[in-house]
CSV table of C-alpha atoms and ligand atoms in Angstrom, one decimal:
chain,number,residue,atom,x,y,z
A,25,MET,CA,28.5,55.2,133.2
A,26,ALA,CA,31.5,52.9,133.9
A,27,LYS,CA,31.7,50.6,131.3
A,28,ARG,CA,31.1,54.0,128.9
A,29,LEU,CA,34.0,55.9,130.6
A,30,VAL,CA,36.3,52.4,130.3
A,31,ASP,CA,35.1,52.1,126.2
A,32,LEU,CA,35.6,55.8,126.5
A,33,ARG,CA,39.6,55.5,127.8
A,34,ALA,CA,40.5,52.8,125.0
A,35,GLU,CA,38.8,54.0,122.4
A,36,ALA,CA,41.3,57.5,123.5
A,37,VAL,CA,44.5,55.1,123.9
A,38,GLU,CA,43.7,53.3,120.5
A,39,GLU,CA,43.5,56.1,118.0
A,40,LEU,CA,46.5,58.1,120.3
A,41,VAL,CA,48.3,55.8,118.7
A,42,LYS,CA,48.0,56.2,115.3
A,43,ILE,CA,49.2,59.7,115.8
A,44,ASN,CA,52.3,60.9,114.3
A,45,ASN,CA,52.0,64.9,114.1
A,46,ILE,CA,50.8,67.9,116.4
A,47,LYS,CA,47.8,69.2,114.3
A,48,ASP,CA,46.0,65.6,114.8
A,49,LEU,CA,47.8,65.8,118.3
A,50,ASP,CA,45.6,68.8,118.5
A,51,SER,CA,42.7,67.7,117.3
A,52,TRP,CA,42.9,64.8,119.4
A,53,LYS,CA,42.6,66.6,122.4
A,54,ILE,CA,39.8,68.5,121.4
A,55,ARG,CA,38.2,65.2,120.2
A,56,PHE,CA,38.4,63.3,124.1
A,57,LEU,CA,39.5,65.9,126.3
A,58,GLY,CA,37.8,69.7,125.0
A,59,LYS,CA,34.6,70.9,126.4
A,60,LYS,CA,32.3,69.1,123.9
A,61,SER,CA,34.9,66.0,124.7
A,62,LYS,CA,32.3,62.7,125.9
A,63,LEU,CA,34.5,62.7,128.8
A,64,ALA,CA,33.0,66.5,129.6
A,65,GLN,CA,30.1,65.8,129.1
A,66,ILE,CA,29.6,62.5,131.6
A,67,LEU,CA,31.8,65.1,134.1
A,68,HIS,CA,28.9,67.0,133.4
A,69,SER,CA,26.3,64.9,133.8
A,70,LEU,CA,27.5,63.9,137.2
A,71,ALA,CA,25.4,66.2,139.4
A,72,LYS,CA,22.4,64.2,138.0
A,73,LEU,CA,23.8,61.3,139.7
A,74,PRO,CA,22.9,59.7,143.5
A,75,ILE,CA,24.8,60.5,145.6
A,76,GLU,CA,26.6,57.2,145.9
A,77,GLU,CA,26.8,57.1,142.7
A,78,ARG,CA,28.3,60.4,142.3
A,79,ARG,CA,31.2,59.7,144.2
A,80,GLU,CA,32.7,56.4,142.2
A,81,VAL,CA,31.7,57.7,138.6
A,82,GLY,CA,32.9,60.7,139.4
A,83,ALA,CA,36.9,59.3,140.8
A,84,GLN,CA,36.9,57.5,137.8
A,85,ALA,CA,36.3,60.1,135.5
A,86,ASN,CA,38.6,62.2,137.2
A,87,LYS,CA,41.3,58.9,136.8
A,88,VAL,CA,40.5,58.2,133.4
A,89,LYS,CA,40.3,62.2,132.6
A,90,MET,CA,44.4,62.4,134.4
A,91,ALA,CA,44.9,59.2,132.1
A,92,LEU,CA,44.6,60.7,128.8
A,93,GLU,CA,46.3,64.6,130.1
A,94,SER,CA,49.5,63.1,131.2
A,95,SER,CA,48.9,60.3,127.2
A,96,LEU,CA,48.6,63.3,125.2
A,97,ALA,CA,51.9,64.9,127.1
A,98,GLU,CA,53.8,62.3,126.2
A,99,LYS,CA,52.9,62.1,122.8
A,100,ARG,CA,53.2,65.5,122.5
A,101,ASN,CA,56.7,65.1,124.2
A,102,THR,CA,57.5,62.6,121.3
A,103,LEU,CA,56.7,64.2,118.1
A,104,GLN,CA,58.4,67.8,119.4
A,105,GLU,CA,61.8,65.1,119.5
A,106,ALA,CA,61.6,63.6,116.5
A,107,SER,CA,61.0,66.7,114.7
A,108,LEU,CA,63.6,68.8,116.4
A,109,LEU,CA,65.7,65.3,114.6
A,110,SER,CA,64.5,65.2,111.1
A,111,SER,CA,65.8,69.6,110.9
A,112,LEU,CA,69.3,68.6,112.6
A,113,GLN,CA,69.7,65.9,110.0
A,114,GLN,CA,68.5,68.0,107.1
A,115,ASP,CA,70.3,70.9,108.1
A,116,LYS,CA,73.9,68.9,109.3
A,117,LEU,CA,76.6,71.5,109.5
A,118,ASP,CA,79.8,70.4,109.1
A,119,VAL,CA,81.6,71.9,111.9
A,120,THR,CA,85.4,70.5,110.1
A,121,LEU,CA,85.0,72.3,106.9
A,122,PRO,CA,87.9,74.8,106.6
A,123,GLY,CA,86.4,78.6,107.5
A,124,ARG,CA,86.6,81.6,105.1
A,125,PRO,CA,89.0,83.9,104.4
A,126,VAL,CA,89.0,87.4,105.8
A,127,SER,CA,91.9,89.3,103.8
A,128,SER,CA,93.1,91.7,106.6
A,129,GLY,CA,92.9,95.7,104.8
A,130,HIS,CA,95.8,97.7,105.1
A,131,ILE,CA,97.5,101.4,104.2
A,132,HIS,CA,96.8,103.2,101.5
A,133,PRO,CA,100.4,103.0,99.1
A,134,ILE,CA,99.4,107.4,99.3
A,135,THR,CA,99.4,107.1,103.1
A,136,GLN,CA,101.9,104.8,103.2
A,137,THR,CA,103.9,107.5,101.7
A,138,LEU,CA,102.0,110.4,102.9
A,139,GLU,CA,103.3,108.3,107.0
A,140,GLU,CA,106.9,108.1,105.6
A,141,ILE,CA,107.7,111.4,104.9
A,142,SER,CA,106.4,113.0,108.0
A,143,ASP,CA,108.0,110.2,110.5
A,144,ILE,CA,111.8,112.3,108.3
A,145,LEU,CA,110.5,115.2,108.9
A,146,ARG,CA,108.7,114.8,112.7
A,147,ASN,CA,112.0,113.6,113.6
A,148,MET,CA,114.3,116.4,112.1
A,149,GLY,CA,111.6,118.6,114.9
A,150,PHE,CA,109.1,119.3,113.0
A,151,GLN,CA,105.4,119.3,114.4
A,152,ILE,CA,102.0,117.8,112.4
A,153,VAL,CA,99.4,120.2,111.4
A,154,GLU,CA,95.8,120.2,108.6
A,155,GLY,CA,94.7,123.6,107.5
A,156,PRO,CA,90.6,122.9,105.7
A,157,ASP,CA,89.9,121.6,102.4
A,158,VAL,CA,87.4,124.3,101.6
A,159,GLU,CA,89.8,127.6,101.7
A,160,TRP,CA,89.1,131.5,101.5
A,161,ASP,CA,90.1,133.2,99.0
A,162,TYR,CA,92.2,135.2,100.8
A,163,TYR,CA,94.9,132.2,102.4
A,164,ASN,CA,95.0,130.4,99.0
A,165,PHE,CA,96.0,133.9,97.0
A,166,GLU,CA,95.6,136.1,99.1
A,167,ALA,CA,97.3,136.4,101.7
A,168,LEU,CA,100.1,134.9,99.8
A,169,ASN,CA,100.8,137.6,97.3
A,170,ILE,CA,98.6,136.6,94.8
A,171,PRO,CA,96.0,139.4,95.1
A,172,GLN,CA,92.8,139.1,92.4
A,173,TRP,CA,94.6,141.1,88.8
A,174,HIS,CA,97.9,138.7,89.5
A,175,PRO,CA,99.1,136.7,86.7
A,176,ALA,CA,100.4,133.7,89.1
A,177,ARG,CA,96.7,132.7,90.1
A,178,ASP,CA,97.0,131.2,86.6
A,179,MET,CA,99.3,129.0,88.1
A,180,PHE,CA,96.6,127.7,89.7
A,181,ALA,CA,93.2,126.2,88.0
A,182,SER,CA,91.5,126.7,90.5
A,183,LEU,CA,87.9,124.9,91.9
A,184,TRP,CA,85.3,127.3,93.0
A,185,ILE,CA,83.1,126.8,95.7
A,186,ASP,CA,81.3,130.7,95.6
A,187,THR,CA,82.8,133.8,94.2
A,188,SER,CA,81.5,136.6,95.8
A,189,GLY,CA,84.8,139.0,96.2
A,190,LYS,CA,87.0,139.0,98.8
A,191,ASP,CA,85.1,136.4,100.7
A,192,SER,CA,85.5,133.6,97.9
A,193,ARG,CA,86.1,130.5,98.7
A,194,LEU,CA,87.4,127.6,96.4
A,195,LEU,CA,89.8,124.1,97.3
A,196,ARG,CA,92.5,125.2,98.0
A,197,THR,CA,94.5,124.0,95.4
A,198,HIS,CA,97.9,123.9,97.2
A,199,THR,CA,98.7,123.5,101.0
A,200,SER,CA,100.3,126.6,100.9
A,201,PRO,CA,97.6,128.3,102.6
A,202,THR,CA,98.2,125.9,105.6
A,203,GLN,CA,101.6,128.2,105.9
A,204,ILE,CA,99.5,131.4,106.8
A,205,ARG,CA,96.3,129.5,109.5
A,206,VAL,CA,100.3,128.8,111.0
A,207,MET,CA,101.8,132.4,111.2
A,208,GLU,CA,98.5,134.2,112.4
A,209,LYS,CA,98.3,131.3,115.2
A,210,THR,CA,101.7,130.7,116.5
A,211,ARG,CA,104.8,133.4,117.0
A,212,PRO,CA,108.7,132.1,115.9
A,213,PRO,CA,110.4,129.2,116.7
A,214,ILE,CA,107.7,127.9,113.9
A,215,ARG,CA,108.4,124.4,112.2
A,216,VAL,CA,105.2,122.4,111.0
A,217,ILE,CA,104.6,120.0,108.2
A,218,ALA,CA,101.0,120.1,106.6
A,219,PRO,CA,99.8,117.4,105.2
A,220,GLY,CA,96.9,117.1,102.8
A,221,ARG,CA,94.5,116.8,100.5
A,222,VAL,CA,94.6,119.7,96.8
A,223,TYR,CA,92.3,120.0,94.3
A,224,ARG,CA,93.2,121.1,90.5
A,225,TYR,CA,90.0,122.2,87.6
A,226,GLU,CA,92.3,119.9,85.0
A,227,ALA,CA,91.4,117.1,82.8
A,228,THR,CA,93.1,114.3,84.3
A,229,ASP,CA,95.1,111.8,82.5
A,230,ALA,CA,98.2,109.4,83.3
A,231,THR,CA,99.6,112.1,85.6
A,232,HIS,CA,97.3,114.9,86.3
A,233,GLU,CA,94.7,114.5,88.7
A,234,SER,CA,92.1,117.1,89.9
A,235,MET,CA,92.9,115.5,93.5
A,236,PHE,CA,96.1,114.8,94.8
A,237,TYR,CA,98.4,115.0,98.4
A,238,GLN,CA,100.6,117.9,99.1
A,239,ILE,CA,102.7,117.9,101.9
A,240,GLU,CA,103.8,121.6,102.9
A,241,GLY,CA,106.7,122.9,105.1
A,242,LEU,CA,107.1,126.1,107.0
A,243,ALA,CA,110.2,126.9,109.4
A,244,ILE,CA,111.0,130.5,110.5
A,245,ASP,CA,113.6,131.4,113.8
A,246,LYS,CA,116.5,134.2,113.3
A,247,ASN,CA,119.0,133.0,110.8
A,248,VAL,CA,116.7,130.4,109.0
A,249,THR,CA,118.9,130.5,105.8
A,250,MET,CA,118.6,129.0,102.8
A,251,ALA,CA,120.9,127.3,103.6
A,252,ASN,CA,118.9,125.0,105.9
A,253,LEU,CA,116.4,125.1,103.3
A,254,LYS,CA,119.0,123.3,101.1
A,255,ASP,CA,119.5,121.1,103.9
A,256,THR,CA,116.1,119.9,105.4
A,257,LEU,CA,115.4,118.5,101.2
A,258,PHE,CA,118.7,116.9,100.7
A,259,GLU,CA,118.9,115.3,103.8
A,260,LEU,CA,114.5,114.8,102.5
A,261,CYS,CA,115.8,112.8,99.9
A,262,TYR,CA,118.5,110.6,101.1
A,263,SER,CA,115.8,109.8,103.2
A,264,LEU,CA,113.7,108.7,100.6
A,265,PHE,CA,115.5,108.2,98.0
A,266,GLY,CA,119.1,106.6,99.2
A,267,LYS,CA,122.2,108.8,100.4
A,268,GLU,CA,123.6,108.0,95.9
A,269,ILE,CA,120.7,110.6,94.8
A,270,ARG,CA,121.6,113.1,93.1
A,271,ILE,CA,119.6,116.3,93.2
A,272,ARG,CA,119.3,119.6,91.7
A,273,PHE,CA,118.8,122.9,92.7
A,274,ARG,CA,118.1,126.0,90.9
A,275,CYS,CA,116.1,129.6,90.9
A,276,ASP,CA,112.4,129.7,89.7
A,277,TYR,CA,109.6,131.6,90.6
A,278,PHE,CA,106.9,131.6,93.5
A,279,PRO,CA,104.9,134.7,95.0
A,280,PHE,CA,104.7,133.5,97.9
A,281,VAL,CA,108.5,132.8,98.4
A,282,GLU,CA,111.8,134.8,97.3
A,283,PRO,CA,114.2,133.1,96.4
A,284,GLY,CA,112.2,130.5,95.4
A,285,VAL,CA,114.3,127.4,93.8
A,286,GLU,CA,112.8,124.3,92.0
A,287,VAL,CA,114.0,120.5,93.5
A,288,ALA,CA,114.8,117.7,91.2
A,289,ILE,CA,115.7,114.6,91.6
A,290,GLU,CA,118.3,112.1,88.9
A,291,CYS,CA,115.7,109.9,87.2
A,292,LEU,CA,115.2,107.2,89.7
A,293,SER,CA,114.7,104.9,86.1
A,294,CYS,CA,117.9,106.5,83.6
A,295,HIS,CA,119.7,107.7,86.1
A,296,GLY,CA,120.4,111.1,84.0
A,297,SER,CA,120.7,109.7,80.4
A,298,GLY,CA,117.5,110.4,79.8
A,299,CYS,CA,114.5,108.1,78.9
A,300,ARG,CA,110.2,108.9,78.8
A,301,ILE,CA,109.9,109.2,82.2
A,302,CYS,CA,112.1,111.8,82.9
A,303,ASN,CA,111.0,113.5,79.4
A,304,TYR,CA,113.8,112.8,77.9
A,305,SER,CA,115.6,115.6,80.8
A,306,GLY,CA,117.2,112.7,83.1
A,307,TRP,CA,115.9,115.2,85.6
A,308,LEU,CA,112.1,114.9,87.2
A,309,GLU,CA,110.4,117.7,89.5
A,310,ILE,CA,109.5,116.7,92.7
A,311,LEU,CA,109.2,119.7,95.1
A,312,GLY,CA,109.1,123.7,94.8
A,313,ALA,CA,110.3,126.3,97.3
A,314,GLY,CA,111.5,129.2,99.3
A,315,MET,CA,112.8,131.8,101.2
A,316,VAL,CA,109.5,133.2,102.9
A,317,HIS,CA,108.5,136.1,101.8
A,318,PRO,CA,108.8,139.4,104.0
A,319,ASP,CA,106.0,140.7,102.4
A,320,VAL,CA,104.1,137.2,103.2
A,321,LEU,CA,105.9,138.1,106.9
A,322,ARG,CA,105.0,141.4,107.7
A,323,ARG,CA,100.4,140.4,106.4
A,324,ALA,CA,100.7,138.2,109.3
A,325,ASN,CA,102.5,140.4,112.0
A,326,ILE,CA,106.5,138.7,112.1
A,327,ASN,CA,108.6,141.1,112.0
A,328,PRO,CA,111.1,140.3,108.4
A,329,ASP,CA,113.4,142.3,110.1
A,330,ILE,CA,113.8,139.8,113.3
A,331,TYR,CA,113.1,136.3,111.4
A,332,SER,CA,113.1,134.8,108.6
A,333,GLY,CA,111.8,130.8,107.2
A,334,PHE,CA,112.1,129.0,104.3
A,335,ALA,CA,108.9,127.1,102.8
A,336,PHE,CA,108.7,124.3,100.7
A,337,GLY,CA,105.7,122.2,98.8
A,338,LEU,CA,105.5,118.7,98.4
A,339,GLY,CA,103.6,116.4,95.4
A,340,ILE,CA,102.9,112.7,97.3
A,341,GLU,CA,101.6,110.8,93.6
A,342,ARG,CA,105.3,111.5,92.5
A,343,ILE,CA,107.2,109.5,94.3
A,344,PRO,CA,105.4,105.7,94.8
A,345,MET,CA,105.0,106.4,90.6
A,346,LEU,CA,109.2,106.5,90.6
A,347,ARG,CA,109.4,104.4,93.4
A,348,TYR,CA,106.9,101.2,92.5
A,349,GLY,CA,106.6,102.3,88.1
A,350,VAL,CA,103.8,103.6,88.5
A,351,ASP,CA,102.9,105.0,85.1
A,352,ASP,CA,98.7,106.7,85.4
A,353,ILE,CA,98.8,108.4,88.5
A,354,ARG,CA,94.6,107.4,88.1
A,355,LEU,CA,95.6,103.4,89.6
A,356,PHE,CA,96.2,105.4,92.7
A,357,TYR,CA,92.4,106.8,93.5
A,358,ARG,CA,90.5,103.2,91.7
A,359,ASN,CA,89.8,101.6,94.2
A,360,ASP,CA,91.0,98.6,91.9
A,361,LEU,CA,92.1,96.2,94.7
A,362,ARG,CA,94.5,94.0,92.3
A,363,PHE,CA,95.9,97.8,91.9
A,364,LEU,CA,96.0,98.4,95.8
A,365,GLN,CA,97.4,94.8,96.6
A,366,GLN,CA,100.9,95.2,95.3
A,367,PHE,CA,101.8,97.5,98.3
B,139,LIG,N1,102.5,126.1,97.1
B,139,LIG,C1,103.0,126.1,95.7
B,139,LIG,C2,102.9,124.8,94.4
B,139,LIG,O1,101.6,124.1,95.0
B,139,LIG,C3,104.3,125.0,95.9
B,139,LIG,C4,105.3,125.9,97.0
B,139,LIG,C5,105.3,125.9,98.4
B,139,LIG,C6,105.9,126.5,96.3
B,139,LIG,C7,106.3,126.7,99.6
B,139,LIG,C8,107.4,127.5,97.0
B,139,LIG,C9,107.3,127.6,98.7
B,139,LIG,O2,102.8,124.6,93.5
């Protein structure tokens, strides 16, 4: 029995040395230390031996078992280390390589312009407010002196959401409805600007988009006059285009102002002599404005005998187009980084 144990140990060790992967190691374990191994059989048969022999052989068998178990653990360690080492060598990582550049985004040219104009007007004391893009017929038209039958509705090719009479809703065609929302909620003195998106049902081309931006301005107080409007708008143009710019102020018609004006600046490209950009007129129209119509004030419960006000609405896209010589408004909304990264 003792000899069998010695042989068994020698055989196991000899086999173990040959092993070079975990899978073979597992079968080795089953073969030499498993439930059906020779060692297990020996341990099992101990019970049948006389007590003297049992003690001696038992001790020896246990020694063999422990020796094999510790050899197994050692071998497993060696194999695991070797496999880790080889996988590290295969997936080599060069930590000295330069990183991939992460390009940081920046502010869209239209947003930059909106922020610049808002800053100028904020410094004059205007407060920023916002209105919804989806607007009621009432705010977009009715309250602005444009009833259902009014031909001025044709000035605004509208995108309707539903057209059920008084409750009709549309994508606002201008930022002027914000005027009414502010007048309803606030008492004069009022001095606000409302930047935002507006929508028109129009075929797009180099100078027309179906969605674009405006900034609305509204000031209401006692003794507000056309001179205040003119001063505010001239100041805004000087800040945007420089003190040298020539500005034209002339009559125009909008149902919600009286009198109404249209403001143009001298063409930045030809300085007034006439070119393709200004349609050979020398002038570029940039905004509509006027004194708030007494009926509009009255409808919002502001007494026109005590208060007066001015309003203006400025298109945004025109300004970066003129400044940077962008000849197609659609470029702003195509998300082409080659274009946008220039600003
Ligand atoms: N809302 C007008 C437009 O979009 C512009 C405007 C605003 C005119 C305020 C007068 C006063 O054409």
